[in-house]
Amino acid sequence: MRMMAGVAAGFGLAAIACSEPVIAPIAVAQERFAGVKWTPPTGMKEARYGDSHCPGYCKVYEGEEDSWPRLILHAPIVGSADDAPQRYRDGVAKRTGDTMHLDNSQKAQERGFNITMNAIEQRTKRDDPGDGDFSIISFINKGDVTLPVELRALSKRRLEGRIPQFAALAESVAIDDAAASAAAKAGKDAITSAVNAVEQGYKRGEKAEMYLYVESGVRNEYRVGGLQLIAYRNEDRLLFLPGGVFVEDGNIKDFRNPDIAALVDQEKLGTWRRNGGSYVVTLNGKTSTYSPGRTRGDQKTLVPEGSIEAQKLL
């Protein structure tokens, strides 16, 4: 173990026990759609952000002008095709608290594309039971792999606006079930490895470290009157867990037993290791180096926000 002590930007940094990671940097990265190919829908673009109401990792397409209705590709479900719809609903309930149920007042028309199920479902939101979305979900299956493809709208009437793109997207899906199954297994193994790394790190007496990440400088932006040189400052909380597990979200509440699977789906989980007094972080295939110290211009640094003793995280 290594010890580090110092003072930066007015924050005290106590001596902290750290260890090298016990999982490889690539271990928490997984290709969610390995073995799955499709043609992006015409007249739509991939959304910059995912959807917090997905049961797991998902890829979202939205309109060029009006983002709704949306088309959503969900990560493959491995197992019995008959069980896939219910496992999808259970995943929604577990991850978001929302409830999915069949809307029996109207059935969506099948349009001849390769689907297992195509019916309208209504979502009851946990935080606003009176306001629910509507979806048509196609569960496309090959072997032991099922891919949910969803058309989601804010009302049942608005579903009709993008049914042609939805049908075309579903028809374009091709699944290599062997590759998809292998990727899903590798993903589960990686999550298990990360969970064990954190658990064993705490048992060794290691501590979690949280930092305020500060990036500042100047950049050109268009404002009233034209192009102007504007100062900027971005801040984020970065969490370094025992066992070399990195979290790009210091707002998680449970440091002892974080929801590793959810963090992987949100692309916020990576690995870290020491390089002298700096941190080398690998996140989603990209490696960056952060150093505790003062911010100077565009230099990326970490401002210590505090060291959290392991016993305080129980």
Coordinates of N, CA and C in Angstrom, one line a residue, residues 4-165:
M4 N -0.3 8.8 0.9 CA -0.1 10.1 0.2 C -0.7 11.2 1.2
A5 N 0.0 12.3 1.3 CA -0.4 13.4 2.1 C -0.1 14.7 1.5
G6 N -0.9 15.7 1.7 CA -0.6 17.0 1.1 C -1.7 18.0 1.3
V7 N -1.6 19.2 0.8 CA -2.6 20.2 0.9 C -2.8 20.8 -0.5
A8 N -4.1 21.0 -0.9 CA -4.3 21.6 -2.2 C -5.5 22.5 -2.2
A9 N -5.4 23.7 -2.8 CA -6.5 24.6 -2.9 C -7.3 24.8 -1.6
G10 N -6.6 24.8 -0.5 CA -7.3 25.2 0.7 C -7.9 24.0 1.4
F11 N -7.9 22.8 0.8 CA -8.5 21.6 1.5 C -7.4 20.8 2.1
G12 N -7.6 20.3 3.3 CA -6.6 19.4 3.8 C -6.7 18.0 3.3
L13 N -5.6 17.3 3.1 CA -5.7 16.0 2.6 C -4.9 15.1 3.5
A14 N -5.7 14.3 4.3 CA -5.1 13.4 5.3 C -4.4 12.3 4.6
A15 N -3.5 11.6 5.4 CA -2.9 10.4 4.9 C -3.9 9.3 4.6
I16 N -3.8 8.8 3.4 CA -4.8 7.8 2.9 C -4.2 6.5 2.5
A17 N -4.7 5.4 2.9 CA -4.2 4.1 2.5 C -4.8 3.8 1.2
C18 N -4.0 3.5 0.2 CA -4.5 3.1 -1.1 C -3.9 1.8 -1.6
S19 N -4.6 1.2 -2.5 CA -4.0 -0.1 -3.1 C -4.1 0.0 -4.6
E20 N -3.3 -0.8 -5.2 CA -3.4 -1.0 -6.6 C -4.7 -1.8 -6.9
P21 N -5.3 -1.5 -8.1 CA -6.6 -2.2 -8.4 C -6.3 -3.7 -8.5
V22 N -7.3 -4.5 -8.1 CA -7.2 -5.9 -8.2 C -8.1 -6.4 -9.4
I23 N -8.6 -5.5 -10.2 CA -9.3 -5.9 -11.4 C -8.7 -5.2 -12.6
A24 N -8.7 -5.8 -13.8 CA -8.1 -5.2 -14.9 C -8.9 -4.0 -15.4
P25 N -8.3 -2.9 -16.0 CA -9.0 -1.8 -16.4 C -10.2 -2.1 -17.4
I26 N -10.0 -3.2 -18.2 CA -11.1 -3.5 -19.1 C -12.2 -4.3 -18.5
A27 N -12.0 -4.7 -17.3 CA -13.0 -5.7 -16.7 C -14.4 -5.1 -16.5
V28 N -14.5 -3.8 -16.3 CA -15.8 -3.3 -16.1 C -16.4 -2.7 -17.3
A29 N -15.7 -2.8 -18.4 CA -16.3 -2.3 -19.7 C -16.9 -3.5 -20.5
Q30 N -18.0 -3.3 -21.1 CA -18.6 -4.4 -21.8 C -19.4 -3.8 -23.0
E31 N -19.4 -4.6 -24.1 CA -20.1 -4.2 -25.3 C -21.5 -4.7 -25.1
R32 N -22.4 -3.8 -24.8 CA -23.8 -4.2 -24.5 C -24.5 -4.9 -25.7
F33 N -24.2 -4.4 -26.9 CA -24.9 -4.9 -28.1 C -24.0 -5.8 -29.0
A34 N -23.1 -6.5 -28.4 CA -22.2 -7.4 -29.1 C -23.1 -8.5 -29.7
G35 N -22.9 -8.8 -31.0 CA -23.7 -9.8 -31.7 C -25.1 -9.3 -32.2
V36 N -25.4 -8.0 -32.0 CA -26.6 -7.4 -32.5 C -26.3 -6.3 -33.5
K37 N -27.0 -6.4 -34.6 CA -26.9 -5.3 -35.7 C -28.2 -4.8 -36.0
W38 N -28.3 -3.5 -36.4 CA -29.6 -2.9 -36.9 C -29.2 -1.7 -37.7
T39 N -30.3 -1.2 -38.4 CA -30.1 0.0 -39.2 C -30.8 1.2 -38.5
P40 N -30.0 2.2 -38.2 CA -30.6 3.4 -37.5 C -31.8 3.9 -38.2
P41 N -32.9 4.3 -37.5 CA -34.1 4.8 -38.2 C -33.9 6.1 -39.0
T42 N -34.6 6.1 -40.1 CA -34.5 7.3 -41.0 C -35.1 8.5 -40.4
G43 N -34.5 9.6 -40.5 CA -35.1 10.9 -40.0 C -34.9 11.0 -38.5
M44 N -34.1 10.2 -37.8 CA -34.0 10.3 -36.4 C -32.5 10.3 -36.1
K45 N -32.1 10.7 -34.9 CA -30.7 10.8 -34.5 C -30.6 10.1 -33.1
E46 N -29.4 9.6 -32.8 CA -29.2 9.0 -31.5 C -29.1 10.1 -30.5
A47 N -29.9 9.9 -29.4 CA -30.0 10.9 -28.3 C -28.6 11.0 -27.6
R48 N -28.3 12.2 -27.2 CA -27.1 12.5 -26.5 C -27.0 11.7 -25.2
Y49 N -28.2 11.7 -24.5 CA -28.3 11.0 -23.3 C -29.2 9.8 -23.4
G50 N -29.0 8.8 -22.5 CA -29.9 7.6 -22.5 C -31.2 8.0 -21.9
D51 N -31.9 7.0 -21.3 CA -33.2 7.2 -20.7 C -33.1 6.6 -19.3
S52 N -33.4 7.4 -18.3 CA -33.3 6.9 -16.9 C -34.4 5.9 -16.6
H53 N -35.4 5.8 -17.4 CA -36.5 4.9 -17.2 C -36.3 3.5 -17.8
C54 N -35.1 3.3 -18.4 CA -34.8 2.0 -19.0 C -34.5 1.0 -17.8
P55 N -34.8 -0.3 -18.0 CA -34.4 -1.3 -17.0 C -32.9 -1.6 -16.9
G56 N -32.2 -1.2 -17.9 CA -30.8 -1.4 -18.0 C -30.2 -0.4 -19.0
Y57 N -29.1 -0.8 -19.6 CA -28.5 0.0 -20.7 C -29.4 0.0 -21.9
C58 N -29.5 1.2 -22.5 CA -30.4 1.3 -23.7 C -29.8 2.4 -24.6
K59 N -30.2 2.2 -25.9 CA -29.8 3.2 -26.9 C -31.1 3.9 -27.4
V60 N -31.1 5.2 -27.4 CA -32.3 6.0 -27.7 C -32.1 6.8 -29.0
Y61 N -33.2 6.7 -29.8 CA -33.2 7.5 -31.0 C -34.4 8.5 -30.8
E62 N -34.2 9.8 -31.2 CA -35.2 10.8 -31.1 C -35.3 11.5 -32.5
G63 N -36.4 12.3 -32.7 CA -36.6 13.0 -33.9 C -35.6 14.2 -34.0
E64 N -35.4 14.6 -35.2 CA -34.5 15.7 -35.4 C -35.0 17.0 -34.8
E65 N -36.3 17.2 -34.9 CA -36.9 18.4 -34.3 C -37.7 18.1 -33.0
D66 N -38.6 17.1 -33.0 CA -39.3 16.7 -31.9 C -38.8 15.4 -31.3
S67 N -38.3 15.4 -30.1 CA -37.6 14.2 -29.6 C -38.6 13.1 -29.3
W68 N -39.9 13.4 -29.1 CA -40.9 12.3 -28.9 C -41.8 12.2 -30.1
P69 N -42.3 10.9 -30.3 CA -42.0 9.7 -29.6 C -40.6 9.2 -29.9
R70 N -40.1 8.3 -29.0 CA -38.7 7.9 -29.1 C -38.7 6.4 -29.4
L71 N -37.6 6.0 -30.1 CA -37.4 4.6 -30.4 C -36.2 4.2 -29.5
I72 N -36.4 3.0 -28.8 CA -35.4 2.6 -27.8 C -35.0 1.1 -28.0
L73 N -33.7 0.9 -28.1 CA -33.1 -0.4 -28.2 C -32.6 -0.8 -26.8
H74 N -33.2 -1.8 -26.2 CA -32.7 -2.3 -24.9 C -31.7 -3.4 -25.0
A75 N -30.8 -3.4 -24.0 CA -29.8 -4.4 -24.0 C -30.4 -5.8 -24.1
P76 N -29.8 -6.8 -24.7 CA -30.4 -8.1 -24.9 C -30.6 -8.8 -23.6
I77 N -31.7 -9.6 -23.6 CA -32.1 -10.4 -22.4 C -31.7 -11.9 -22.8
V78 N -30.9 -12.5 -22.0 CA -30.5 -13.9 -22.3 C -31.3 -14.8 -21.4
G79 N -31.9 -15.8 -22.1 CA -32.8 -16.8 -21.4 C -33.9 -17.2 -22.2
S80 N -35.0 -17.7 -21.6 CA -36.1 -18.2 -22.3 C -36.9 -17.0 -23.0
A81 N -37.2 -17.2 -24.2 CA -37.9 -16.1 -24.9 C -39.3 -15.9 -24.3
D82 N -39.9 -16.9 -23.8 CA -41.3 -16.8 -23.2 C -41.2 -15.9 -21.9
D83 N -40.1 -16.0 -21.2 CA -39.9 -15.2 -20.0 C -39.5 -13.8 -20.2
A84 N -39.0 -13.5 -21.4 CA -38.4 -12.2 -21.7 C -39.3 -11.0 -21.4
P85 N -40.6 -11.0 -21.8 CA -41.4 -9.8 -21.6 C -41.6 -9.5 -20.1
Q86 N -41.8 -10.6 -19.3 CA -42.0 -10.4 -17.8 C -40.7 -10.0 -17.2
R87 N -39.5 -10.5 -17.6 CA -38.2 -10.1 -17.1 C -38.0 -8.6 -17.4
Y88 N -38.4 -8.2 -18.6 CA -38.3 -6.8 -18.9 C -39.1 -5.9 -18.0
R89 N -40.4 -6.3 -17.7 CA -41.2 -5.5 -16.8 C -40.6 -5.5 -15.4
D90 N -40.1 -6.7 -15.0 CA -39.5 -6.8 -13.6 C -38.3 -5.9 -13.5
G91 N -37.5 -5.8 -14.6 CA -36.4 -4.9 -14.6 C -36.7 -3.5 -14.5
V92 N -37.8 -3.1 -15.2 CA -38.3 -1.7 -15.1 C -38.7 -1.4 -13.7
A93 N -39.4 -2.3 -13.0 CA -39.9 -2.1 -11.7 C -38.7 -2.0 -10.7
K94 N -37.7 -2.8 -10.9 CA -36.6 -2.9 -9.9 C -35.7 -1.6 -10.1
R95 N -35.5 -1.2 -11.3 CA -34.5 -0.1 -11.6 C -35.2 1.3 -11.4
T96 N -36.4 1.4 -11.8 CA -37.1 2.7 -11.8 C -38.2 2.9 -10.8
G97 N -38.8 1.8 -10.4 CA -40.0 1.9 -9.5 C -41.3 2.0 -10.3
D98 N -41.2 2.1 -11.7 CA -42.4 2.3 -12.5 C -43.0 0.9 -12.7
T99 N -44.3 0.9 -13.1 CA -45.0 -0.4 -13.4 C -45.4 -0.4 -14.8
M100 N -45.1 -1.5 -15.5 CA -45.6 -1.7 -16.9 C -46.7 -2.8 -16.9
H101 N -47.8 -2.5 -17.6 CA -48.8 -3.4 -17.7 C -49.5 -3.3 -19.1
L102 N -50.0 -4.4 -19.6 CA -50.7 -4.4 -20.9 C -51.9 -3.5 -20.9
D103 N -52.1 -2.7 -21.9 CA -53.3 -1.9 -22.1 C -54.2 -2.7 -23.0
N104 N -55.3 -3.3 -22.4 CA -56.1 -4.2 -23.2 C -57.2 -3.5 -24.0
S105 N -57.2 -2.2 -23.9 CA -58.3 -1.5 -24.6 C -58.0 -1.4 -26.1
Q106 N -56.7 -1.6 -26.5 CA -56.3 -1.5 -27.9 C -55.1 -2.3 -28.1
K107 N -55.1 -3.1 -29.2 CA -53.9 -3.9 -29.6 C -53.3 -3.2 -30.8
A108 N -52.0 -3.2 -30.8 CA -51.2 -2.7 -31.9 C -51.3 -3.7 -33.0
Q109 N -51.4 -3.3 -34.3 CA -51.5 -4.2 -35.4 C -50.1 -4.7 -35.7
E110 N -50.0 -6.0 -35.9 CA -48.8 -6.6 -36.4 C -48.6 -6.2 -37.9
R111 N -47.4 -5.9 -38.3 CA -47.2 -5.5 -39.6 C -46.2 -6.4 -40.4
G112 N -46.1 -7.6 -39.9 CA -45.4 -8.6 -40.7 C -43.9 -8.6 -40.4
F113 N -43.4 -7.9 -39.3 CA -42.0 -8.0 -39.0 C -41.8 -9.0 -37.9
N114 N -40.5 -9.4 -37.8 CA -40.1 -10.6 -37.0 C -40.2 -10.3 -35.5
I115 N -41.4 -10.4 -34.9 CA -41.5 -10.1 -33.5 C -42.1 -11.3 -32.8
T116 N -41.9 -11.3 -31.5 CA -42.5 -12.3 -30.6 C -43.8 -11.7 -30.0
M117 N -43.8 -10.4 -29.7 CA -44.9 -9.8 -29.1 C -45.0 -8.3 -29.5
N118 N -46.2 -7.9 -29.8 CA -46.3 -6.5 -30.2 C -47.7 -6.0 -29.7
A119 N -47.7 -5.5 -28.5 CA -48.9 -5.0 -27.9 C -48.6 -3.7 -27.2
I120 N -49.6 -2.9 -27.0 CA -49.4 -1.6 -26.3 C -49.3 -1.8 -24.8
E121 N -48.3 -1.2 -24.2 CA -48.1 -1.3 -22.7 C -48.2 0.1 -22.2
Q122 N -48.7 0.3 -21.0 CA -48.8 1.5 -20.3 C -47.8 1.5 -19.1
R123 N -47.1 2.6 -18.9 CA -46.2 2.7 -17.8 C -46.8 3.6 -16.7
T124 N -46.9 3.2 -15.5 CA -47.3 4.0 -14.4 C -46.1 4.4 -13.6
K125 N -45.9 5.7 -13.5 CA -44.7 6.2 -12.9 C -44.8 6.3 -11.4
R126 N -43.7 5.9 -10.8 CA -43.7 5.9 -9.3 C -43.9 7.2 -8.7
D127 N -43.2 8.3 -9.3 CA -43.3 9.6 -8.8 C -44.5 10.4 -9.2
D128 N -45.3 9.9 -10.2 CA -46.5 10.6 -10.6 C -47.4 9.6 -11.2
P129 N -48.2 8.8 -10.4 CA -49.0 7.7 -10.8 C -50.1 8.2 -11.9
G130 N -50.4 9.5 -11.9 CA -51.5 9.9 -12.8 C -50.9 10.2 -14.2
D131 N -49.6 10.2 -14.3 CA -49.0 10.5 -15.6 C -48.2 9.3 -16.1
G132 N -48.7 8.6 -17.1 CA -48.0 7.4 -17.6 C -47.7 7.5 -19.1
D133 N -46.6 6.9 -19.5 CA -46.3 6.9 -20.9 C -46.9 5.6 -21.5
F134 N -46.9 5.5 -22.9 CA -47.4 4.4 -23.6 C -46.3 3.9 -24.5
S135 N -46.2 2.6 -24.7 CA -45.2 2.0 -25.5 C -45.8 0.8 -26.3
I136 N -45.1 0.6 -27.5 CA -45.3 -0.7 -28.2 C -43.9 -1.3 -28.1
I137 N -43.8 -2.5 -27.7 CA -42.5 -3.2 -27.5 C -42.5 -4.5 -28.3
S138 N -41.5 -4.6 -29.1 CA -41.3 -5.8 -29.9 C -40.2 -6.6 -29.2
F139 N -40.4 -7.9 -28.9 CA -39.4 -8.7 -28.3 C -38.9 -9.6 -29.4
I140 N -37.7 -9.3 -30.0 CA -37.2 -10.0 -31.1 C -36.2 -11.1 -30.6
N141 N -36.5 -12.3 -31.0 CA -35.7 -13.4 -30.4 C -35.0 -14.2 -31.4
K142 N -33.8 -14.7 -31.0 CA -33.1 -15.8 -31.7 C -32.3 -16.6 -30.7
G143 N -32.6 -17.9 -30.7 CA -32.0 -18.8 -29.7 C -32.4 -18.4 -28.3
D144 N -31.4 -18.2 -27.4 CA -31.7 -17.8 -26.0 C -31.5 -16.3 -25.8
V145 N -31.5 -15.5 -26.9 CA -31.3 -14.0 -26.8 C -32.6 -13.3 -27.3
T146 N -33.1 -12.4 -26.5 CA -34.2 -11.6 -26.9 C -33.9 -10.1 -26.8
L147 N -34.2 -9.4 -27.8 CA -33.9 -7.9 -27.9 C -35.2 -7.1 -27.8
P148 N -35.5 -6.4 -26.8 CA -36.6 -5.5 -26.7 C -36.4 -4.3 -27.5
V149 N -37.3 -4.0 -28.5 CA -37.3 -2.7 -29.3 C -38.6 -2.0 -28.9
E150 N -38.4 -0.8 -28.5 CA -39.6 0.0 -27.9 C -39.9 1.3 -28.7
L151 N -41.1 1.5 -28.9 CA -41.6 2.8 -29.4 C -42.4 3.4 -28.2
R152 N -41.9 4.5 -27.7 CA -42.4 5.1 -26.5 C -42.9 6.5 -26.8
A153 N -44.2 6.8 -26.3 CA -44.8 8.1 -26.5 C -45.4 8.6 -25.2
L154 N -45.7 9.9 -25.2 CA -46.3 10.5 -24.0 C -47.8 10.2 -23.9
S155 N -48.4 9.8 -25.0 CA -49.8 9.5 -25.0 C -50.0 8.3 -26.1
K156 N -51.1 7.6 -25.9 CA -51.4 6.5 -26.9 C -51.6 7.0 -28.3
R157 N -52.2 8.2 -28.4 CA -52.4 8.7 -29.8 C -51.2 9.0 -30.5
R158 N -50.1 9.5 -29.8 CA -48.9 9.9 -30.4 C -48.0 8.7 -30.8
L159 N -48.4 7.5 -30.4 CA -47.6 6.3 -30.9 C -47.6 6.2 -32.4
E160 N -48.8 6.6 -33.0 CA -48.9 6.4 -34.5 C -47.9 7.2 -35.3
G161 N -47.4 8.3 -34.7 CA -46.5 9.1 -35.5 C -45.2 8.5 -36.0
R162 N -44.8 7.5 -35.3 CA -43.5 6.9 -35.7 C -43.5 5.3 -35.8
I163 N -44.7 4.8 -36.1 CA -44.8 3.4 -36.3 C -44.0 2.9 -37.5
P164 N -44.0 3.7 -38.6 CA -43.2 3.2 -39.8 C -41.7 3.1 -39.4
Q165 N -41.1 4.1 -38.7 CA -39.7 4.0 -38.3 C -39.5 2.8 -37.3

